[in-house]
């Protein structure tokens, strides 16, 4: 989240990618780390049952990670019963009311990202939110669309209209989650760490 998606302050981190691209980037990074780890330690591979199998796999992974992730993905309603988006008011990436976008460096000048959220640049399909569930102009301009348009007004606490994630996106998330669960299950029985052996010197008579 902090590396690929969220625009952080100060600016060194955070690519400011959209949610779908950030998910793929994070997944690719995890796969790369896993492959490098296995290849670097394949010579130590051996069938050894994790003595903390129940706690590590069932409690930490099964309940603490998988169950919570599924509950958040499938149990959190982002729309009302009639299908209209729910309004979420909290701290977000800075919203520039004057509609002027600024590009800034991230990761110490290696990449560039958008600094602000601009109302007219929001794509509900890409960003999974909009400003359509309330009167944006009245909320921030008092009904006068021209007021403060030329100012440098910036706000961090504002309302978003959550539109929900596409079914295909949720299905893809579930597939990645279950694949990770299967890999972690195998890891409970195949260890990639050397066996520690202790040798006791015989005492001289």
PDB file of N, CA and C in Angstrom, residues 109-170:
ATOM      1  N   UNK A 109      13.394  10.399  -6.976  1.00  0.00           N
ATOM      2  CA  UNK A 109      13.576  10.854  -8.346  1.00  0.00           C
ATOM      3  C   UNK A 109      13.525   9.782  -9.411  1.00  0.00           C
ATOM      4  N   UNK A 110      13.335   8.521  -9.013  1.00  0.00           N
ATOM      5  CA  UNK A 110      13.289   7.434 -10.005  1.00  0.00           C
ATOM      6  C   UNK A 110      11.962   7.444 -10.763  1.00  0.00           C
ATOM      7  N   UNK A 111      10.855   7.755 -10.065  1.00  0.00           N
ATOM      8  CA  UNK A 111       9.531   7.760 -10.673  1.00  0.00           C
ATOM      9  C   UNK A 111       8.869   9.121 -10.476  1.00  0.00           C
ATOM     10  N   UNK A 112       7.752   9.295 -11.179  1.00  0.00           N
ATOM     11  CA  UNK A 112       6.910  10.469 -11.006  1.00  0.00           C
ATOM     12  C   UNK A 112       5.487  10.034 -10.719  1.00  0.00           C
ATOM     13  N   UNK A 113       4.725  10.877 -10.021  1.00  0.00           N
ATOM     14  CA  UNK A 113       3.342  10.560  -9.679  1.00  0.00           C
ATOM     15  C   UNK A 113       2.539  11.851  -9.634  1.00  0.00           C
ATOM     16  N   UNK A 114       1.216  11.703  -9.662  1.00  0.00           N
ATOM     17  CA  UNK A 114       0.317  12.833  -9.463  1.00  0.00           C
ATOM     18  C   UNK A 114       0.264  13.170  -7.976  1.00  0.00           C
ATOM     19  N   UNK A 115       0.368  14.444  -7.667  1.00  0.00           N
ATOM     20  CA  UNK A 115       0.333  14.844  -6.259  1.00  0.00           C
ATOM     21  C   UNK A 115      -1.088  14.931  -5.720  1.00  0.00           C
ATOM     22  N   UNK A 116      -2.034  15.358  -6.555  1.00  0.00           N
ATOM     23  CA  UNK A 116      -3.376  15.646  -6.060  1.00  0.00           C
ATOM     24  C   UNK A 116      -4.437  14.731  -6.665  1.00  0.00           C
ATOM     25  N   UNK A 117      -5.571  14.681  -5.986  1.00  0.00           N
ATOM     26  CA  UNK A 117      -6.798  14.147  -6.575  1.00  0.00           C
ATOM     27  C   UNK A 117      -7.523  15.318  -7.223  1.00  0.00           C
ATOM     28  N   UNK A 118      -7.912  15.136  -8.479  1.00  0.00           N
ATOM     29  CA  UNK A 118      -8.665  16.145  -9.211  1.00  0.00           C
ATOM     30  C   UNK A 118     -10.033  15.562  -9.540  1.00  0.00           C
ATOM     31  N   UNK A 119     -11.087  16.249  -9.160  1.00  0.00           N
ATOM     32  CA  UNK A 119     -12.441  15.712  -9.311  1.00  0.00           C
ATOM     33  C   UNK A 119     -12.728  15.246 -10.740  1.00  0.00           C
ATOM     34  N   UNK A 120     -12.401  16.054 -11.714  1.00  0.00           N
ATOM     35  CA  UNK A 120     -12.727  15.734 -13.100  1.00  0.00           C
ATOM     36  C   UNK A 120     -11.828  14.646 -13.692  1.00  0.00           C
ATOM     37  N   UNK A 121     -10.783  14.252 -12.977  1.00  0.00           N
ATOM     38  CA  UNK A 121      -9.882  13.212 -13.471  1.00  0.00           C
ATOM     39  C   UNK A 121     -10.173  11.852 -12.850  1.00  0.00           C
ATOM     40  N   UNK A 122     -11.135  11.800 -11.922  1.00  0.00           N
ATOM     41  CA  UNK A 122     -11.467  10.540 -11.254  1.00  0.00           C
ATOM     42  C   UNK A 122     -12.244   9.642 -12.208  1.00  0.00           C
ATOM     43  N   UNK A 123     -11.796   8.388 -12.335  1.00  0.00           N
ATOM     44  CA  UNK A 123     -12.470   7.392 -13.164  1.00  0.00           C
ATOM     45  C   UNK A 123     -13.030   6.318 -12.235  1.00  0.00           C
ATOM     46  N   UNK A 124     -14.369   6.245 -12.043  1.00  0.00           N
ATOM     47  CA  UNK A 124     -14.948   5.270 -11.102  1.00  0.00           C
ATOM     48  C   UNK A 124     -14.558   3.830 -11.405  1.00  0.00           C
ATOM     49  N   UNK A 125     -14.396   3.488 -12.689  1.00  0.00           N
ATOM     50  CA  UNK A 125     -14.019   2.124 -13.055  1.00  0.00           C
ATOM     51  C   UNK A 125     -12.601   1.803 -12.625  1.00  0.00           C
ATOM     52  N   UNK A 126     -11.721   2.770 -12.768  1.00  0.00           N
ATOM     53  CA  UNK A 126     -10.320   2.573 -12.407  1.00  0.00           C
ATOM     54  C   UNK A 126     -10.067   2.778 -10.923  1.00  0.00           C
ATOM     55  N   UNK A 127     -10.672   3.819 -10.348  1.00  0.00           N
ATOM     56  CA  UNK A 127     -10.373   4.221  -8.977  1.00  0.00           C
ATOM     57  C   UNK A 127     -11.327   3.651  -7.940  1.00  0.00           C
ATOM     58  N   UNK A 128     -12.474   3.108  -8.378  1.00  0.00           N
ATOM     59  CA  UNK A 128     -13.450   2.475  -7.491  1.00  0.00           C
ATOM     60  C   UNK A 128     -14.105   3.460  -6.525  1.00  0.00           C
ATOM     61  N   UNK A 129     -14.165   4.716  -6.901  1.00  0.00           N
ATOM     62  CA  UNK A 129     -14.919   5.705  -6.137  1.00  0.00           C
ATOM     63  C   UNK A 129     -15.287   6.858  -7.068  1.00  0.00           C
ATOM     64  N   UNK A 130     -16.194   7.709  -6.599  1.00  0.00           N
ATOM     65  CA  UNK A 130     -16.591   8.880  -7.371  1.00  0.00           C
ATOM     66  C   UNK A 130     -17.006   9.977  -6.393  1.00  0.00           C
ATOM     67  N   UNK A 131     -17.552  11.058  -6.905  1.00  0.00           N
ATOM     68  CA  UNK A 131     -18.092  12.141  -6.076  1.00  0.00           C
ATOM     69  C   UNK A 131     -19.572  12.368  -6.391  1.00  0.00           C
ATOM     70  N   UNK A 132     -20.243  11.327  -6.884  1.00  0.00           N
ATOM     71  CA  UNK A 132     -21.600  11.484  -7.405  1.00  0.00           C
ATOM     72  C   UNK A 132     -22.709  11.295  -6.377  1.00  0.00           C
ATOM     73  N   UNK A 133     -22.391  10.874  -5.153  1.00  0.00           N
ATOM     74  CA  UNK A 133     -23.449  10.582  -4.192  1.00  0.00           C
ATOM     75  C   UNK A 133     -23.811  11.792  -3.335  1.00  0.00           C
ATOM     76  N   UNK A 134     -23.187  12.949  -3.591  1.00  0.00           N
ATOM     77  CA  UNK A 134     -23.549  14.166  -2.867  1.00  0.00           C
ATOM     78  C   UNK A 134     -23.234  15.369  -3.759  1.00  0.00           C
ATOM     79  N   UNK A 135     -23.735  16.503  -3.364  1.00  0.00           N
ATOM     80  CA  UNK A 135     -23.556  17.727  -4.144  1.00  0.00           C
ATOM     81  C   UNK A 135     -22.172  18.298  -3.859  1.00  0.00           C
ATOM     82  N   UNK A 136     -21.206  17.944  -4.690  1.00  0.00           N
ATOM     83  CA  UNK A 136     -19.813  18.335  -4.481  1.00  0.00           C
ATOM     84  C   UNK A 136     -19.657  19.855  -4.516  1.00  0.00           C
ATOM     85  N   UNK A 137     -20.301  20.500  -5.497  1.00  0.00           N
ATOM     86  CA  UNK A 137     -20.158  21.944  -5.650  1.00  0.00           C
ATOM     87  C   UNK A 137     -20.702  22.689  -4.440  1.00  0.00           C
ATOM     88  N   UNK A 138     -21.854  22.269  -3.947  1.00  0.00           N
ATOM     89  CA  UNK A 138     -22.441  22.929  -2.783  1.00  0.00           C
ATOM     90  C   UNK A 138     -21.614  22.667  -1.527  1.00  0.00           C
ATOM     91  N   UNK A 139     -21.058  21.454  -1.429  1.00  0.00           N
ATOM     92  CA  UNK A 139     -20.285  21.088  -0.246  1.00  0.00           C
ATOM     93  C   UNK A 139     -19.025  21.933  -0.104  1.00  0.00           C
ATOM     94  N   UNK A 140     -18.328  22.159  -1.211  1.00  0.00           N
ATOM     95  CA  UNK A 140     -17.016  22.807  -1.136  1.00  0.00           C
ATOM     96  C   UNK A 140     -16.973  24.204  -1.745  1.00  0.00           C
ATOM     97  N   UNK A 141     -18.011  24.584  -2.479  1.00  0.00           N
ATOM     98  CA  UNK A 141     -18.025  25.922  -3.072  1.00  0.00           C
ATOM     99  C   UNK A 141     -19.289  26.693  -2.714  1.00  0.00           C
ATOM    100  N   UNK A 142     -20.104  26.143  -1.833  1.00  0.00           N
ATOM    101  CA  UNK A 142     -21.324  26.828  -1.435  1.00  0.00           C
ATOM    102  C   UNK A 142     -22.306  27.020  -2.568  1.00  0.00           C
ATOM    103  N   UNK A 143     -22.262  26.150  -3.557  1.00  0.00           N
ATOM    104  CA  UNK A 143     -23.174  26.254  -4.685  1.00  0.00           C
ATOM    105  C   UNK A 143     -22.674  27.137  -5.799  1.00  0.00           C
ATOM    106  N   UNK A 144     -21.612  27.882  -5.557  1.00  0.00           N
ATOM    107  CA  UNK A 144     -21.043  28.768  -6.568  1.00  0.00           C
ATOM    108  C   UNK A 144     -19.819  28.085  -7.176  1.00  0.00           C
ATOM    109  N   UNK A 145     -19.942  27.596  -8.401  1.00  0.00           N
ATOM    110  CA  UNK A 145     -18.871  26.826  -9.003  1.00  0.00           C
ATOM    111  C   UNK A 145     -17.623  27.660  -9.263  1.00  0.00           C
ATOM    112  N   UNK A 146     -17.771  28.978  -9.311  1.00  0.00           N
ATOM    113  CA  UNK A 146     -16.623  29.834  -9.618  1.00  0.00           C
ATOM    114  C   UNK A 146     -15.825  30.200  -8.379  1.00  0.00           C
ATOM    115  N   UNK A 147     -16.444  30.074  -7.212  1.00  0.00           N
ATOM    116  CA  UNK A 147     -15.782  30.521  -5.991  1.00  0.00           C
ATOM    117  C   UNK A 147     -14.563  29.646  -5.681  1.00  0.00           C
ATOM    118  N   UNK A 148     -13.459  30.283  -5.426  1.00  0.00           N
ATOM    119  CA  UNK A 148     -12.208  29.614  -5.055  1.00  0.00           C
ATOM    120  C   UNK A 148     -11.607  28.763  -6.171  1.00  0.00           C
ATOM    121  N   UNK A 149     -12.121  28.872  -7.396  1.00  0.00           N
ATOM    122  CA  UNK A 149     -11.562  28.077  -8.480  1.00  0.00           C
ATOM    123  C   UNK A 149     -10.105  28.453  -8.751  1.00  0.00           C
ATOM    124  N   UNK A 150      -9.769  29.705  -8.551  1.00  0.00           N
ATOM    125  CA  UNK A 150      -8.416  30.168  -8.827  1.00  0.00           C
ATOM    126  C   UNK A 150      -7.529  30.170  -7.589  1.00  0.00           C
ATOM    127  N   UNK A 151      -8.058  29.674  -6.490  1.00  0.00           N
ATOM    128  CA  UNK A 151      -7.265  29.657  -5.261  1.00  0.00           C
ATOM    129  C   UNK A 151      -6.449  28.372  -5.198  1.00  0.00           C
ATOM    130  N   UNK A 152      -5.630  28.278  -4.178  1.00  0.00           N
ATOM    131  CA  UNK A 152      -4.827  27.068  -3.990  1.00  0.00           C
ATOM    132  C   UNK A 152      -5.389  26.205  -2.877  1.00  0.00           C
ATOM    133  N   UNK A 153      -6.710  26.201  -2.752  1.00  0.00           N
ATOM    134  CA  UNK A 153      -7.353  25.442  -1.679  1.00  0.00           C
ATOM    135  C   UNK A 153      -7.082  23.951  -1.845  1.00  0.00           C
ATOM    136  N   UNK A 154      -6.607  23.317  -0.768  1.00  0.00           N
ATOM    137  CA  UNK A 154      -6.328  21.888  -0.746  1.00  0.00           C
ATOM    138  C   UNK A 154      -6.934  21.301   0.522  1.00  0.00           C
ATOM    139  N   UNK A 155      -7.609  20.175   0.399  1.00  0.00           N
ATOM    140  CA  UNK A 155      -8.219  19.536   1.561  1.00  0.00           C
ATOM    141  C   UNK A 155      -7.843  18.062   1.603  1.00  0.00           C
ATOM    142  N   UNK A 156      -7.691  17.537   2.801  1.00  0.00           N
ATOM    143  CA  UNK A 156      -7.368  16.127   3.002  1.00  0.00           C
ATOM    144  C   UNK A 156      -8.553  15.353   3.563  1.00  0.00           C
ATOM    145  N   UNK A 157      -9.434  16.038   4.295  1.00  0.00           N
ATOM    146  CA  UNK A 157     -10.609  15.374   4.872  1.00  0.00           C
ATOM    147  C   UNK A 157     -11.805  15.692   3.982  1.00  0.00           C
ATOM    148  N   UNK A 158     -12.262  14.702   3.231  1.00  0.00           N
ATOM    149  CA  UNK A 158     -13.400  14.914   2.343  1.00  0.00           C
ATOM    150  C   UNK A 158     -14.092  13.579   2.090  1.00  0.00           C
ATOM    151  N   UNK A 159     -15.252  13.635   1.467  1.00  0.00           N
ATOM    152  CA  UNK A 159     -16.089  12.448   1.276  1.00  0.00           C
ATOM    153  C   UNK A 159     -15.860  11.831  -0.100  1.00  0.00           C
ATOM    154  N   UNK A 160     -15.777  10.505  -0.119  1.00  0.00           N
ATOM    155  CA  UNK A 160     -15.742   9.731  -1.358  1.00  0.00           C
ATOM    156  C   UNK A 160     -16.992   8.876  -1.443  1.00  0.00           C
ATOM    157  N   UNK A 161     -17.431   8.596  -2.651  1.00  0.00           N
ATOM    158  CA  UNK A 161     -18.576   7.715  -2.882  1.00  0.00           C
ATOM    159  C   UNK A 161     -18.033   6.375  -3.366  1.00  0.00           C
ATOM    160  N   UNK A 162     -18.021   5.378  -2.494  1.00  0.00           N
ATOM    161  CA  UNK A 162     -17.447   4.079  -2.823  1.00  0.00           C
ATOM    162  C   UNK A 162     -18.328   3.346  -3.823  1.00  0.00           C
ATOM    163  N   UNK A 163     -17.751   2.908  -4.917  1.00  0.00           N
ATOM    164  CA  UNK A 163     -18.509   2.237  -5.973  1.00  0.00           C
ATOM    165  C   UNK A 163     -18.341   0.726  -5.949  1.00  0.00           C
ATOM    166  N   UNK A 164     -17.444   0.230  -5.112  1.00  0.00           N
ATOM    167  CA  UNK A 164     -17.246  -1.214  -5.030  1.00  0.00           C
ATOM    168  C   UNK A 164     -16.275  -1.722  -6.078  1.00  0.00           C
ATOM    169  N   UNK A 165     -15.795  -2.932  -5.876  1.00  0.00           N
ATOM    170  CA  UNK A 165     -14.839  -3.546  -6.789  1.00  0.00           C
ATOM    171  C   UNK A 165     -15.560  -4.441  -7.789  1.00  0.00           C
ATOM    172  N   UNK A 166     -15.085  -4.511  -9.028  1.00  0.00           N
ATOM    173  CA  UNK A 166     -15.699  -5.396 -10.015  1.00  0.00           C
ATOM    174  C   UNK A 166     -15.616  -6.849  -9.573  1.00  0.00           C
ATOM    175  N   UNK A 167     -16.576  -7.662 -10.010  1.00  0.00           N
ATOM    176  CA  UNK A 167     -16.599  -9.086  -9.656  1.00  0.00           C
ATOM    177  C   UNK A 167     -15.324  -9.787 -10.095  1.00  0.00           C
ATOM    178  N   UNK A 168     -14.813  -9.429 -11.276  1.00  0.00           N
ATOM    179  CA  UNK A 168     -13.594 -10.054 -11.781  1.00  0.00           C
ATOM    180  C   UNK A 168     -12.401  -9.745 -10.873  1.00  0.00           C
ATOM    181  N   UNK A 169     -12.366  -8.527 -10.326  1.00  0.00           N
ATOM    182  CA  UNK A 169     -11.276  -8.125  -9.442  1.00  0.00           C
ATOM    183  C   UNK A 169     -11.325  -8.930  -8.154  1.00  0.00           C
ATOM    184  N   UNK A 170     -12.520  -9.090  -7.599  1.00  0.00           N
ATOM    185  CA  UNK A 170     -12.674  -9.850  -6.351  1.00  0.00           C
ATOM    186  C   UNK A 170     -12.324 -11.318  -6.576  1.00  0.00           C
TER     187      UNK A 170
END
